[in-house]
Amino acid sequence: MAELRLTPTSYIVLGLLDRWGEATPYDLKKAVSAGVGNLWTVQHAQLYSEPERLAAAGLMRERREAGGRRRRHYTLTAKGRRALERWQATPTGDLTELRDPGLLRLFFGADPAVIAPVQLEAHRARLAEYEALRAATPADVPAGPRLSLEAGIGHEREWVRFWSRLAGDAEGG
Amino acid sequence: MAELRLTPTSYIVLGLLDRWGEATPYDLKKAVSAGVGNLWTVQHAQLYSEPERLAAAGLMRERREAGGRRRRHYTLTAKGRRALERWQATPTGDLTELRDPGLLRLFFGADPAVIAPVQLEAHRARLAEYEALRAATPADVPAGPRLSLEAGIGHEREWVRFWSRLAGDAEGG
DNA sequence: ACCGTCATGTAATCGGTTACATGATTCT
DNA sequence: AGAATCATGTAACCGATTACATGACGGT
């Protein structure tokens, strides 16, 4: 029940549990890949340690299978749900950094003609993937994931614009 | 001279040193704030430990002041410069994740009417800052930083579009 | 039978963040 | 003279990544 800092990873676990009702770390792993993973990756090892931390703080309950694999199943406690809701209701002025590996190279003097084509292709592929995902999205998925996907698409388009111009310049020059 | 993994932080240090010629950790801190910091933040404590790591691997040389503050001054070695150049010349297909705290809340069901206005204002402020920066940029800054700033502006515009729509929907609905 | 790939987890390492400190300037 | 901020570092902690393992299952 000690104090602990809640990180984005914590809220990802809390948020997923809120939807799933009950889940093992492996369920969480699958859930991450299926959704949030596009927006915020979590290493699978953390899906074992983080619920443990959260359980120690009383935000989740652990049930251990008696036989066989002895899997751990987690569920939110009321306290956990409150923490999640408080977080959802608290707007942030925090902004992400770009933290883009290609752009970092560019910043430090890499030749755009070298960087741009590879980045361009990677972003195009991702954009296509997102758009396919959107096309395949059933009507009943909640607004959150849908909007996040829209955001992702918007930014991928922006990257494609950016790197296209650089790749084009190199080619044309 | 042991093997070590070079992280983005490493390349930031190498890249800055390459421009500055020689610098103390505090110089690096100022250099980060002035430029790359907008794209990729580095905690100041790491600007003490990272050069040490790099020096141990032979990528940089350390000179210690004899008296007074006994500051450490670092310069690139030939090996360090080679590492930097190799990195610059190696395109990546690695892509960043969005990792946006506001979007994460949205994903997990936060109310856009709560999140959007605050995010919108923050992004507008940042956009204005970037545009001011661009306006004030002297003609002789190298292409790297200039292009990075362009990328930053593009993405901030995208965020403003995104959150505007959500804030507007909430208001209009 | 063998191979690959899910499924499922633990352990160790390490980079990065936070906290702690203190002298020097500048401002009121 | 005191407050606040800048300058300059060190130390401790911890979350996250990487590496290491092993059993089950589907296919050739």
mmCIF file of C-alpha atoms (C1' of nucleotides) in Angstrom:
data_model
loop_
_atom_site.group_PDB
_atom_site.id
_atom_site.type_symbol
_atom_site.label_atom_id
_atom_site.label_comp_id
_atom_site.label_asym_id
_atom_site.label_seq_id
_atom_site.Cartn_x
_atom_site.Cartn_y
_atom_site.Cartn_z
ATOM 1 C CA MET A 1 0.000 0.000 0.000
ATOM 2 C CA ALA A 2 3.034 2.234 -0.307
ATOM 3 C CA GLU A 3 2.975 5.397 -2.340
ATOM 4 C CA LEU A 4 3.948 4.949 -5.897
ATOM 5 C CA ARG A 5 4.225 7.079 -8.948
ATOM 6 C CA LEU A 6 1.744 6.339 -11.656
ATOM 7 C CA THR A 7 3.394 6.446 -15.040
ATOM 8 C CA PRO A 8 1.772 6.288 -18.445
ATOM 9 C CA THR A 9 2.453 2.573 -18.348
ATOM 10 C CA SER A 10 0.409 2.360 -15.183
ATOM 11 C CA TYR A 11 -2.533 4.039 -16.826
ATOM 12 C CA ILE A 12 -2.273 1.816 -19.837
ATOM 13 C CA VAL A 13 -2.573 -1.188 -17.583
ATOM 14 C CA LEU A 14 -5.402 0.382 -15.625
ATOM 15 C CA GLY A 15 -7.190 1.440 -18.774
ATOM 16 C CA LEU A 16 -6.947 -1.953 -20.390
ATOM 17 C CA LEU A 17 -8.119 -3.699 -17.266
ATOM 18 C CA ASP A 18 -11.054 -1.357 -17.150
ATOM 19 C CA ARG A 19 -12.176 -2.617 -20.534
ATOM 20 C CA TRP A 20 -11.279 -6.252 -20.174
ATOM 21 C CA GLY A 21 -12.590 -6.737 -16.686
ATOM 22 C CA GLU A 22 -9.987 -9.342 -15.899
ATOM 23 C CA ALA A 23 -6.756 -10.178 -17.622
ATOM 24 C CA THR A 24 -3.463 -11.964 -17.349
ATOM 25 C CA PRO A 25 -0.249 -10.251 -18.349
ATOM 26 C CA TYR A 26 -0.387 -12.140 -21.559
ATOM 27 C CA ASP A 27 -3.898 -10.885 -22.256
ATOM 28 C CA LEU A 28 -2.584 -7.402 -21.672
ATOM 29 C CA LYS A 29 0.165 -8.004 -24.138
ATOM 30 C CA LYS A 30 -2.314 -8.964 -26.791
ATOM 31 C CA ALA A 31 -4.533 -6.042 -25.930
ATOM 32 C CA VAL A 32 -1.633 -3.640 -26.273
ATOM 33 C CA SER A 33 -0.678 -5.005 -29.671
ATOM 34 C CA ALA A 34 -4.260 -4.726 -30.817
ATOM 35 C CA GLY A 35 -4.727 -1.114 -29.877
ATOM 36 C CA VAL A 36 -2.713 1.329 -27.820
ATOM 37 C CA GLY A 37 0.479 -0.217 -29.065
ATOM 38 C CA ASN A 38 0.325 2.017 -32.111
ATOM 39 C CA LEU A 39 0.382 5.023 -29.914
ATOM 40 C CA TRP A 40 2.443 3.959 -26.966
ATOM 41 C CA THR A 41 4.454 0.764 -26.833
ATOM 42 C CA VAL A 42 4.923 -1.274 -23.677
ATOM 43 C CA GLN A 43 7.500 -4.018 -23.361
ATOM 44 C CA HIS A 44 5.917 -7.292 -22.472
ATOM 45 C CA ALA A 45 8.097 -7.726 -19.416
ATOM 46 C CA GLN A 46 6.511 -4.656 -17.941
ATOM 47 C CA LEU A 47 3.127 -6.181 -18.202
ATOM 48 C CA TYR A 48 4.299 -8.594 -15.566
ATOM 49 C CA SER A 49 5.961 -6.152 -13.212
ATOM 50 C CA GLU A 50 3.567 -3.253 -13.486
ATOM 51 C CA PRO A 51 0.421 -5.058 -12.354
ATOM 52 C CA GLU A 52 2.399 -6.352 -9.423
ATOM 53 C CA ARG A 53 3.357 -2.823 -8.460
ATOM 54 C CA LEU A 54 -0.196 -1.655 -8.861
ATOM 55 C CA ALA A 55 -1.517 -4.556 -6.849
ATOM 56 C CA ALA A 56 0.914 -3.746 -4.056
ATOM 57 C CA ALA A 57 -0.545 -0.254 -3.974
ATOM 58 C CA GLY A 58 -4.074 -1.563 -3.794
ATOM 59 C CA LEU A 59 -5.114 -0.487 -7.265
ATOM 60 C CA MET A 60 -5.678 -4.005 -8.481
ATOM 61 C CA ARG A 61 -6.424 -7.428 -7.123
ATOM 62 C CA GLU A 62 -4.508 -10.549 -8.051
ATOM 63 C CA ARG A 63 -5.977 -14.014 -8.378
ATOM 64 C CA ARG A 64 -3.586 -16.878 -8.931
ATOM 65 C CA GLU A 65 -4.617 -20.067 -10.692
ATOM 66 C CA ALA A 66 -4.346 -23.018 -8.376
ATOM 67 C CA GLY A 67 -2.908 -25.594 -10.769
ATOM 68 C CA GLY A 68 -1.205 -25.841 -14.123
ATOM 69 C CA ARG A 69 0.363 -22.635 -15.305
ATOM 70 C CA ARG A 70 -0.555 -20.799 -12.130
ATOM 71 C CA ARG A 71 -1.323 -17.713 -14.169
ATOM 72 C CA ARG A 72 -2.024 -14.445 -12.436
ATOM 73 C CA HIS A 73 -5.317 -12.756 -13.217
ATOM 74 C CA TYR A 74 -5.789 -9.116 -12.393
ATOM 75 C CA THR A 75 -8.855 -6.987 -11.850
ATOM 76 C CA LEU A 76 -9.272 -3.344 -10.938
ATOM 77 C CA THR A 77 -10.209 -2.443 -7.410
ATOM 78 C CA ALA A 78 -12.456 0.501 -6.673
ATOM 79 C CA LYS A 79 -9.356 2.447 -5.783
ATOM 80 C CA GLY A 80 -7.802 1.575 -9.106
ATOM 81 C CA ARG A 81 -10.864 2.649 -10.992
ATOM 82 C CA ARG A 82 -10.909 5.934 -9.113
ATOM 83 C CA ALA A 83 -7.278 6.541 -9.992
ATOM 84 C CA LEU A 84 -8.059 5.916 -13.634
ATOM 85 C CA GLU A 85 -11.048 8.220 -13.602
ATOM 86 C CA ARG A 86 -9.150 10.955 -11.865
ATOM 87 C CA TRP A 87 -6.498 10.733 -14.525
ATOM 88 C CA GLN A 88 -9.002 10.804 -17.349
ATOM 89 C CA ALA A 89 -10.643 13.865 -15.881
ATOM 90 C CA THR A 90 -7.369 15.746 -15.489
ATOM 91 C CA PRO A 91 -6.338 17.620 -18.609
ATOM 92 C CA THR A 92 -2.625 18.025 -19.259
ATOM 93 C CA GLY A 93 -0.716 20.773 -20.852
ATOM 94 C CA ASP A 94 2.157 18.318 -21.238
ATOM 95 C CA LEU A 95 3.292 17.945 -24.798
ATOM 96 C CA THR A 96 5.188 15.154 -26.438
ATOM 97 C CA GLU A 97 8.491 15.663 -28.047
ATOM 98 C CA LEU A 98 8.991 14.546 -31.593
ATOM 99 C CA ARG A 99 11.860 12.233 -30.660
ATOM 100 C CA ASP A 100 12.173 11.009 -34.169
ATOM 101 C CA PRO A 101 15.360 9.106 -34.993
ATOM 102 C CA GLY A 102 15.400 10.190 -38.611
ATOM 103 C CA LEU A 103 14.869 13.806 -37.762
ATOM 104 C CA LEU A 104 17.597 13.651 -35.152
ATOM 105 C CA ARG A 105 20.064 12.548 -37.793
ATOM 106 C CA LEU A 106 18.917 15.336 -39.997
ATOM 107 C CA PHE A 107 19.361 17.835 -37.210
ATOM 108 C CA PHE A 108 22.965 16.838 -36.808
ATOM 109 C CA GLY A 109 23.804 17.171 -40.435
ATOM 110 C CA ALA A 110 22.883 13.899 -42.083
ATOM 111 C CA ASP A 111 22.309 14.107 -45.804
ATOM 112 C CA PRO A 112 18.575 14.264 -46.545
ATOM 113 C CA ALA A 113 19.129 12.298 -49.730
ATOM 114 C CA VAL A 114 20.294 9.410 -47.575
ATOM 115 C CA ILE A 115 17.691 9.627 -44.830
ATOM 116 C CA ALA A 116 14.553 10.774 -46.580
ATOM 117 C CA PRO A 117 13.827 7.873 -48.946
ATOM 118 C CA VAL A 118 13.971 5.276 -46.194
ATOM 119 C CA GLN A 119 11.885 7.330 -43.813
ATOM 120 C CA LEU A 120 9.433 8.107 -46.548
ATOM 121 C CA GLU A 121 8.865 4.506 -47.348
ATOM 122 C CA ALA A 122 8.501 3.535 -43.707
ATOM 123 C CA HIS A 123 5.953 6.265 -43.085
ATOM 124 C CA ARG A 124 4.018 5.411 -46.207
ATOM 125 C CA ALA A 125 3.806 1.819 -45.087
ATOM 126 C CA ARG A 126 2.597 2.829 -41.681
ATOM 127 C CA LEU A 127 0.089 5.241 -43.114
ATOM 128 C CA ALA A 128 -1.285 2.520 -45.349
ATOM 129 C CA GLU A 129 -1.535 0.226 -42.381
ATOM 130 C CA TYR A 130 -3.441 2.809 -40.370
ATOM 131 C CA GLU A 131 -5.796 3.500 -43.211
ATOM 132 C CA ALA A 132 -6.478 -0.179 -43.668
ATOM 133 C CA LEU A 133 -7.117 -0.380 -39.969
ATOM 134 C CA ARG A 134 -9.575 2.462 -40.169
ATOM 135 C CA ALA A 135 -11.356 0.901 -43.103
ATOM 136 C CA ALA A 136 -11.673 -2.334 -41.173
ATOM 137 C CA THR A 137 -12.836 -0.730 -37.956
ATOM 138 C CA PRO A 138 -16.295 -1.869 -36.958
ATOM 139 C CA ALA A 139 -18.811 0.805 -36.093
ATOM 140 C CA ASP A 140 -18.989 -0.091 -32.442
ATOM 141 C CA VAL A 141 -15.444 0.709 -31.373
ATOM 142 C CA PRO A 142 -15.456 3.544 -28.866
ATOM 143 C CA ALA A 143 -14.521 7.081 -29.777
ATOM 144 C CA GLY A 144 -11.160 7.015 -27.976
ATOM 145 C CA PRO A 145 -9.399 4.494 -30.154
ATOM 146 C CA ARG A 146 -11.084 5.859 -33.237
ATOM 147 C CA LEU A 147 -9.885 9.385 -32.577
ATOM 148 C CA SER A 148 -6.409 8.190 -31.707
ATOM 149 C CA LEU A 149 -6.244 6.464 -35.015
ATOM 150 C CA GLU A 150 -7.293 9.677 -36.724
ATOM 151 C CA ALA A 151 -4.510 11.499 -34.937
ATOM 152 C CA GLY A 152 -2.043 8.858 -36.009
ATOM 153 C CA ILE A 153 -3.135 9.145 -39.601
ATOM 154 C CA GLY A 154 -2.828 12.900 -39.517
ATOM 155 C CA HIS A 155 0.711 12.766 -38.243
ATOM 156 C CA GLU A 156 1.753 10.080 -40.656
ATOM 157 C CA ARG A 157 0.459 12.240 -43.471
ATOM 158 C CA GLU A 158 2.494 15.094 -42.134
ATOM 159 C CA TRP A 159 5.603 12.935 -42.083
ATOM 160 C CA VAL A 160 4.959 11.782 -45.616
ATOM 161 C CA ARG A 161 4.663 15.391 -46.738
ATOM 162 C CA PHE A 162 7.851 16.303 -44.936
ATOM 163 C CA TRP A 163 10.037 13.491 -46.166
ATOM 164 C CA SER A 164 8.540 13.604 -49.662
ATOM 165 C CA ARG A 165 9.678 17.134 -50.054
ATOM 166 C CA LEU A 166 13.178 16.253 -48.932
ATOM 167 C CA ALA A 167 13.351 13.155 -51.069
ATOM 168 C CA GLY A 168 11.978 15.109 -54.008
ATOM 169 C CA ASP A 169 14.451 17.934 -53.559
ATOM 170 C CA ALA A 170 17.306 15.479 -53.554
ATOM 171 C CA GLU A 171 16.070 13.793 -56.675
ATOM 172 C CA GLY A 172 15.264 17.016 -58.487
ATOM 173 C CA GLY A 173 18.498 18.746 -57.482
ATOM 174 C CA MET B 1 37.399 0.924 -24.067
ATOM 175 C CA ALA B 2 34.628 -1.553 -23.414
ATOM 176 C CA GLU B 3 31.759 -2.050 -25.802
ATOM 177 C CA LEU B 4 28.843 0.181 -25.195
ATOM 178 C CA ARG B 5 25.511 0.804 -26.755
ATOM 179 C CA LEU B 6 25.150 4.165 -28.373
ATOM 180 C CA THR B 7 21.773 5.649 -27.627
ATOM 181 C CA PRO B 8 20.181 8.751 -29.093
ATOM 182 C CA THR B 9 21.536 10.595 -26.092
ATOM 183 C CA SER B 10 25.007 9.502 -27.079
ATOM 184 C CA TYR B 11 24.590 10.897 -30.547
ATOM 185 C CA ILE B 12 23.228 14.130 -29.216
ATOM 186 C CA VAL B 13 26.360 14.538 -27.159
ATOM 187 C CA LEU B 14 28.572 13.538 -30.064
ATOM 188 C CA GLY B 15 26.707 15.804 -32.430
ATOM 189 C CA LEU B 16 26.907 18.804 -30.169
ATOM 190 C CA LEU B 17 30.558 18.268 -29.506
ATOM 191 C CA ASP B 18 31.144 18.081 -33.205
ATOM 192 C CA ARG B 19 29.794 21.598 -33.574
ATOM 193 C CA TRP B 20 31.190 23.144 -30.439
ATOM 194 C CA GLY B 21 34.641 21.683 -30.687
ATOM 195 C CA GLU B 22 35.022 21.549 -26.935
ATOM 196 C CA ALA B 23 32.458 21.782 -24.203
ATOM 197 C CA THR B 24 31.743 21.201 -20.555
ATOM 198 C CA PRO B 25 28.584 19.433 -19.465
ATOM 199 C CA TYR B 26 27.132 22.773 -18.667
ATOM 200 C CA ASP B 27 27.892 24.031 -22.152
ATOM 201 C CA LEU B 28 26.113 20.995 -23.471
ATOM 202 C CA LYS B 29 23.140 21.763 -21.341
ATOM 203 C CA LYS B 30 22.896 25.232 -22.796
ATOM 204 C CA ALA B 31 23.384 23.886 -26.292
ATOM 205 C CA VAL B 32 20.578 21.402 -25.824
ATOM 206 C CA SER B 33 18.181 24.083 -24.602
ATOM 207 C CA ALA B 34 19.076 26.270 -27.525
ATOM 208 C CA GLY B 35 18.424 23.693 -30.185
ATOM 209 C CA VAL B 36 17.819 19.952 -30.119
ATOM 210 C CA GLY B 37 15.930 20.292 -26.883
ATOM 211 C CA ASN B 38 12.803 21.097 -28.831
ATOM 212 C CA LEU B 39 13.037 17.800 -30.568
ATOM 213 C CA TRP B 40 14.622 15.555 -28.009
ATOM 214 C CA THR B 41 15.097 16.489 -24.380
ATOM 215 C CA VAL B 42 18.046 15.358 -22.311
ATOM 216 C CA GLN B 43 18.149 15.628 -18.536
ATOM 217 C CA HIS B 44 21.075 17.701 -17.409
ATOM 218 C CA ALA B 45 22.368 14.937 -15.170
ATOM 219 C CA GLN B 46 22.936 12.822 -18.218
ATOM 220 C CA LEU B 47 25.155 15.416 -19.710
ATOM 221 C CA TYR B 48 27.551 14.557 -16.922
ATOM 222 C CA SER B 49 27.338 10.795 -17.093
ATOM 223 C CA GLU B 50 27.085 10.304 -20.814
ATOM 224 C CA PRO B 51 30.347 12.021 -21.778
ATOM 225 C CA GLU B 52 32.048 9.929 -19.125
ATOM 226 C CA ARG B 53 30.689 6.771 -20.680
ATOM 227 C CA LEU B 54 31.730 7.918 -24.116
ATOM 228 C CA ALA B 55 35.163 8.882 -22.906
ATOM 229 C CA ALA B 56 35.601 5.455 -21.351
ATOM 230 C CA ALA B 57 34.870 3.971 -24.755
ATOM 231 C CA GLY B 58 37.408 6.184 -26.452
ATOM 232 C CA LEU B 59 34.926 8.326 -28.331
ATOM 233 C CA MET B 60 35.888 11.477 -26.510
ATOM 234 C CA ARG B 61 38.773 12.942 -24.619
ATOM 235 C CA GLU B 62 38.480 14.585 -21.234
ATOM 236 C CA ARG B 63 40.511 17.532 -20.026
ATOM 237 C CA ARG B 64 40.143 18.563 -16.426
ATOM 238 C CA GLU B 65 40.778 22.100 -15.240
ATOM 239 C CA ALA B 66 43.645 22.213 -12.775
ATOM 240 C CA GLY B 67 42.259 24.706 -10.278
ATOM 241 C CA GLY B 68 39.020 26.345 -9.267
ATOM 242 C CA ARG B 69 35.914 24.507 -10.383
ATOM 243 C CA ARG B 70 37.945 21.715 -11.926
ATOM 244 C CA ARG B 71 35.494 21.572 -14.771
ATOM 245 C CA ARG B 72 35.692 18.768 -17.280
ATOM 246 C CA HIS B 73 36.074 19.714 -20.916
ATOM 247 C CA TYR B 74 35.334 17.210 -23.611
ATOM 248 C CA THR B 75 36.375 16.910 -27.218
ATOM 249 C CA LEU B 76 35.648 14.320 -29.871
ATOM 250 C CA THR B 77 38.325 11.827 -30.762
ATOM 251 C CA ALA B 78 38.738 10.570 -34.295
ATOM 252 C CA LYS B 79 36.929 7.451 -33.232
ATOM 253 C CA GLY B 80 34.066 9.514 -31.883
ATOM 254 C CA ARG B 81 33.793 11.471 -35.063
ATOM 255 C CA ARG B 82 33.746 8.281 -37.073
ATOM 256 C CA ALA B 83 30.935 6.912 -34.923
ATOM 257 C CA LEU B 84 28.952 10.073 -35.496
ATOM 258 C CA GLU B 85 29.508 10.007 -39.219
ATOM 259 C CA ARG B 86 28.587 6.374 -39.466
ATOM 260 C CA TRP B 87 25.363 7.113 -37.679
ATOM 261 C CA GLN B 88 24.559 10.079 -39.889
ATOM 262 C CA ALA B 89 25.132 7.999 -42.974
ATOM 263 C CA THR B 90 22.893 5.162 -41.803
ATOM 264 C CA PRO B 91 19.240 5.679 -42.655
ATOM 265 C CA THR B 92 16.674 4.248 -40.268
ATOM 266 C CA GLY B 93 13.307 2.822 -40.887
ATOM 267 C CA ASP B 94 12.633 3.301 -37.189
ATOM 268 C CA LEU B 95 9.590 5.389 -36.515
ATOM 269 C CA THR B 96 8.637 7.307 -33.447
ATOM 270 C CA GLU B 97 5.521 6.629 -31.540
ATOM 271 C CA LEU B 98 3.170 9.457 -30.816
ATOM 272 C CA ARG B 99 3.374 8.935 -27.055
ATOM 273 C CA ASP B 100 1.185 11.879 -26.399
ATOM 274 C CA PRO B 101 -0.215 12.162 -22.874
ATOM 275 C CA GLY B 102 -3.367 13.920 -23.986
ATOM 276 C CA LEU B 103 -4.079 11.430 -26.717
ATOM 277 C CA LEU B 104 -3.513 8.566 -24.322
ATOM 278 C CA ARG B 105 -6.238 9.912 -22.060
ATOM 279 C CA LEU B 106 -8.492 10.234 -25.027
ATOM 280 C CA PHE B 107 -7.778 6.684 -26.059
ATOM 281 C CA PHE B 108 -8.919 5.410 -22.706
ATOM 282 C CA GLY B 109 -12.145 7.261 -22.731
ATOM 283 C CA ALA B 110 -11.435 10.724 -21.389
ATOM 284 C CA ASP B 111 -13.952 13.357 -22.377
ATOM 285 C CA PRO B 112 -12.645 15.421 -25.298
ATOM 286 C CA ALA B 113 -14.395 18.475 -23.935
ATOM 287 C CA VAL B 114 -12.142 18.230 -20.905
ATOM 288 C CA ILE B 115 -8.892 17.398 -22.637
ATOM 289 C CA ALA B 116 -9.047 19.284 -25.902
ATOM 290 C CA PRO B 117 -9.114 22.914 -24.762
ATOM 291 C CA VAL B 118 -6.037 22.570 -22.608
ATOM 292 C CA GLN B 119 -4.114 20.660 -25.236
ATOM 293 C CA LEU B 120 -5.199 23.111 -27.860
ATOM 294 C CA GLU B 121 -3.902 26.050 -25.951
ATOM 295 C CA ALA B 122 -0.614 24.350 -25.168
ATOM 296 C CA HIS B 123 -0.040 23.425 -28.786
ATOM 297 C CA ARG B 124 -0.968 26.880 -29.999
ATOM 298 C CA ALA B 125 1.554 28.367 -27.625
ATOM 299 C CA ARG B 126 4.224 26.019 -28.792
ATOM 300 C CA LEU B 127 3.406 26.644 -32.412
ATOM 301 C CA ALA B 128 3.670 30.380 -31.858
ATOM 302 C CA GLU B 129 7.009 29.866 -30.167
ATOM 303 C CA TYR B 130 8.320 27.819 -33.064
ATOM 304 C CA GLU B 131 7.131 30.358 -35.573
ATOM 305 C CA ALA B 132 8.779 33.151 -33.659
ATOM 306 C CA LEU B 133 11.916 31.074 -33.584
ATOM 307 C CA ARG B 134 11.783 30.602 -37.299
ATOM 308 C CA ALA B 135 11.250 34.280 -37.901
ATOM 309 C CA ALA B 136 14.251 35.062 -35.737
ATOM 310 C CA THR B 137 16.504 32.457 -37.310
ATOM 311 C CA PRO B 138 19.539 33.991 -38.963
ATOM 312 C CA ALA B 139 20.279 32.932 -42.494
ATOM 313 C CA ASP B 140 23.467 31.112 -41.616
ATOM 314 C CA VAL B 141 22.053 28.335 -39.441
ATOM 315 C CA PRO B 142 22.661 24.981 -41.045
ATOM 316 C CA ALA B 143 19.943 23.062 -42.839
ATOM 317 C CA GLY B 144 19.563 20.412 -40.142
ATOM 318 C CA PRO B 145 18.166 22.591 -37.399
ATOM 319 C CA ARG B 146 16.155 24.591 -39.904
ATOM 320 C CA LEU B 147 14.470 21.522 -41.318
ATOM 321 C CA SER B 148 13.839 20.115 -37.874
ATOM 322 C CA LEU B 149 12.083 23.286 -36.955
ATOM 323 C CA GLU B 150 9.955 22.984 -40.076
ATOM 324 C CA ALA B 151 9.020 19.476 -39.068
ATOM 325 C CA GLY B 152 8.129 20.673 -35.601
ATOM 326 C CA ILE B 153 5.927 23.391 -36.990
ATOM 327 C CA GLY B 154 4.174 20.957 -39.288
ATOM 328 C CA HIS B 155 3.351 18.626 -36.456
ATOM 329 C CA GLU B 156 2.218 21.377 -34.165
ATOM 330 C CA ARG B 157 -0.132 22.564 -36.870
ATOM 331 C CA GLU B 158 -1.465 19.059 -37.134
ATOM 332 C CA TRP B 159 -2.078 18.943 -33.408
ATOM 333 C CA VAL B 160 -3.829 22.272 -33.493
ATOM 334 C CA ARG B 161 -6.085 21.002 -36.266
ATOM 335 C CA PHE B 162 -6.822 17.847 -34.340
ATOM 336 C CA TRP B 163 -7.610 19.401 -30.990
ATOM 337 C CA SER B 164 -9.457 22.321 -32.562
ATOM 338 C CA ARG B 165 -11.872 19.975 -34.140
ATOM 339 C CA LEU B 166 -12.484 18.205 -30.850
ATOM 340 C CA ALA B 167 -12.775 21.418 -28.897
ATOM 341 C CA GLY B 168 -15.067 22.839 -31.556
ATOM 342 C CA ASP B 169 -17.269 19.749 -31.599
ATOM 343 C CA ALA B 170 -17.678 19.947 -27.868
ATOM 344 C CA GLU B 171 -18.584 23.617 -28.016
ATOM 345 C CA GLY B 172 -20.884 23.291 -30.978
ATOM 346 C CA GLY B 173 -22.617 20.127 -29.774
ATOM 347 C "C1'" DA C 1 11.004 -36.774 -35.052
ATOM 348 C "C1'" DC C 2 12.081 -32.148 -35.847
ATOM 349 C "C1'" DC C 3 11.510 -27.220 -36.376
ATOM 350 C "C1'" DG C 4 9.459 -23.027 -35.796
ATOM 351 C "C1'" DT C 5 6.630 -19.996 -33.521
ATOM 352 C "C1'" DC C 6 3.297 -18.927 -29.994
ATOM 353 C "C1'" DA C 7 2.672 -18.695 -25.063
ATOM 354 C "C1'" DT C 8 4.425 -17.375 -20.751
ATOM 355 C "C1'" DG C 9 7.337 -15.990 -17.639
ATOM 356 C "C1'" DT C 10 11.905 -14.515 -14.602
ATOM 357 C "C1'" DA C 11 16.309 -12.190 -13.961
ATOM 358 C "C1'" DA C 12 19.785 -8.883 -14.736
ATOM 359 C "C1'" DT C 13 21.299 -4.737 -16.459
ATOM 360 C "C1'" DC C 14 21.316 0.025 -17.389
ATOM 361 C "C1'" DG C 15 19.804 4.450 -19.004
ATOM 362 C "C1'" DG C 16 17.212 8.071 -17.335
ATOM 363 C "C1'" DT C 17 14.822 10.612 -13.753
ATOM 364 C "C1'" DT C 18 14.588 12.618 -9.273
ATOM 365 C "C1'" DA C 19 16.536 14.297 -5.329
ATOM 366 C "C1'" DC C 20 20.080 16.478 -2.994
ATOM 367 C "C1'" DA C 21 23.822 20.135 -2.535
ATOM 368 C "C1'" DT C 22 26.288 24.379 -2.708
ATOM 369 C "C1'" DG C 23 28.684 28.530 -4.517
ATOM 370 C "C1'" DA C 24 28.003 32.640 -7.341
ATOM 371 C "C1'" DT C 25 25.192 36.476 -9.222
ATOM 372 C "C1'" DT C 26 21.602 39.518 -9.704
ATOM 373 C "C1'" DC C 27 17.668 41.893 -8.195
ATOM 374 C "C1'" DT C 28 14.782 44.327 -4.671
ATOM 375 C "C1'" DA D 1 20.949 41.995 3.698
ATOM 376 C "C1'" DG D 2 17.877 38.648 1.984
ATOM 377 C "C1'" DA D 3 15.498 36.285 -1.945
ATOM 378 C "C1'" DA D 4 15.631 34.353 -6.135
ATOM 379 C "C1'" DT D 5 17.766 32.419 -9.931
ATOM 380 C "C1'" DC D 6 21.772 30.689 -12.384
ATOM 381 C "C1'" DA D 7 25.730 27.657 -12.443
ATOM 382 C "C1'" DT D 8 27.487 23.239 -11.528
ATOM 383 C "C1'" DG D 9 27.667 18.975 -9.867
ATOM 384 C "C1'" DT D 10 26.885 14.127 -7.302
ATOM 385 C "C1'" DA D 11 24.132 10.268 -5.659
ATOM 386 C "C1'" DA D 12 20.328 7.196 -5.386
ATOM 387 C "C1'" DC D 13 16.578 5.060 -7.186
ATOM 388 C "C1'" DC D 14 13.633 2.919 -10.407
ATOM 389 C "C1'" DG D 15 11.227 2.029 -14.685
ATOM 390 C "C1'" DA D 16 12.232 0.068 -18.916
ATOM 391 C "C1'" DT D 17 14.890 -2.746 -21.983
ATOM 392 C "C1'" DT D 18 17.432 -6.936 -22.914
ATOM 393 C "C1'" DA D 19 18.558 -11.441 -22.164
ATOM 394 C "C1'" DC D 20 17.480 -15.820 -20.733
ATOM 395 C "C1'" DA D 21 14.270 -19.921 -20.275
ATOM 396 C "C1'" DT D 22 10.922 -23.437 -21.136
ATOM 397 C "C1'" DG D 23 6.549 -25.720 -22.404
ATOM 398 C "C1'" DA D 24 2.855 -26.344 -25.857
ATOM 399 C "C1'" DC D 25 1.278 -26.867 -30.406
ATOM 400 C "C1'" DG D 26 0.990 -26.986 -35.469
ATOM 401 C "C1'" DG D 27 3.018 -28.269 -39.557
ATOM 402 C "C1'" DT D 28 6.459 -31.148 -42.820
#
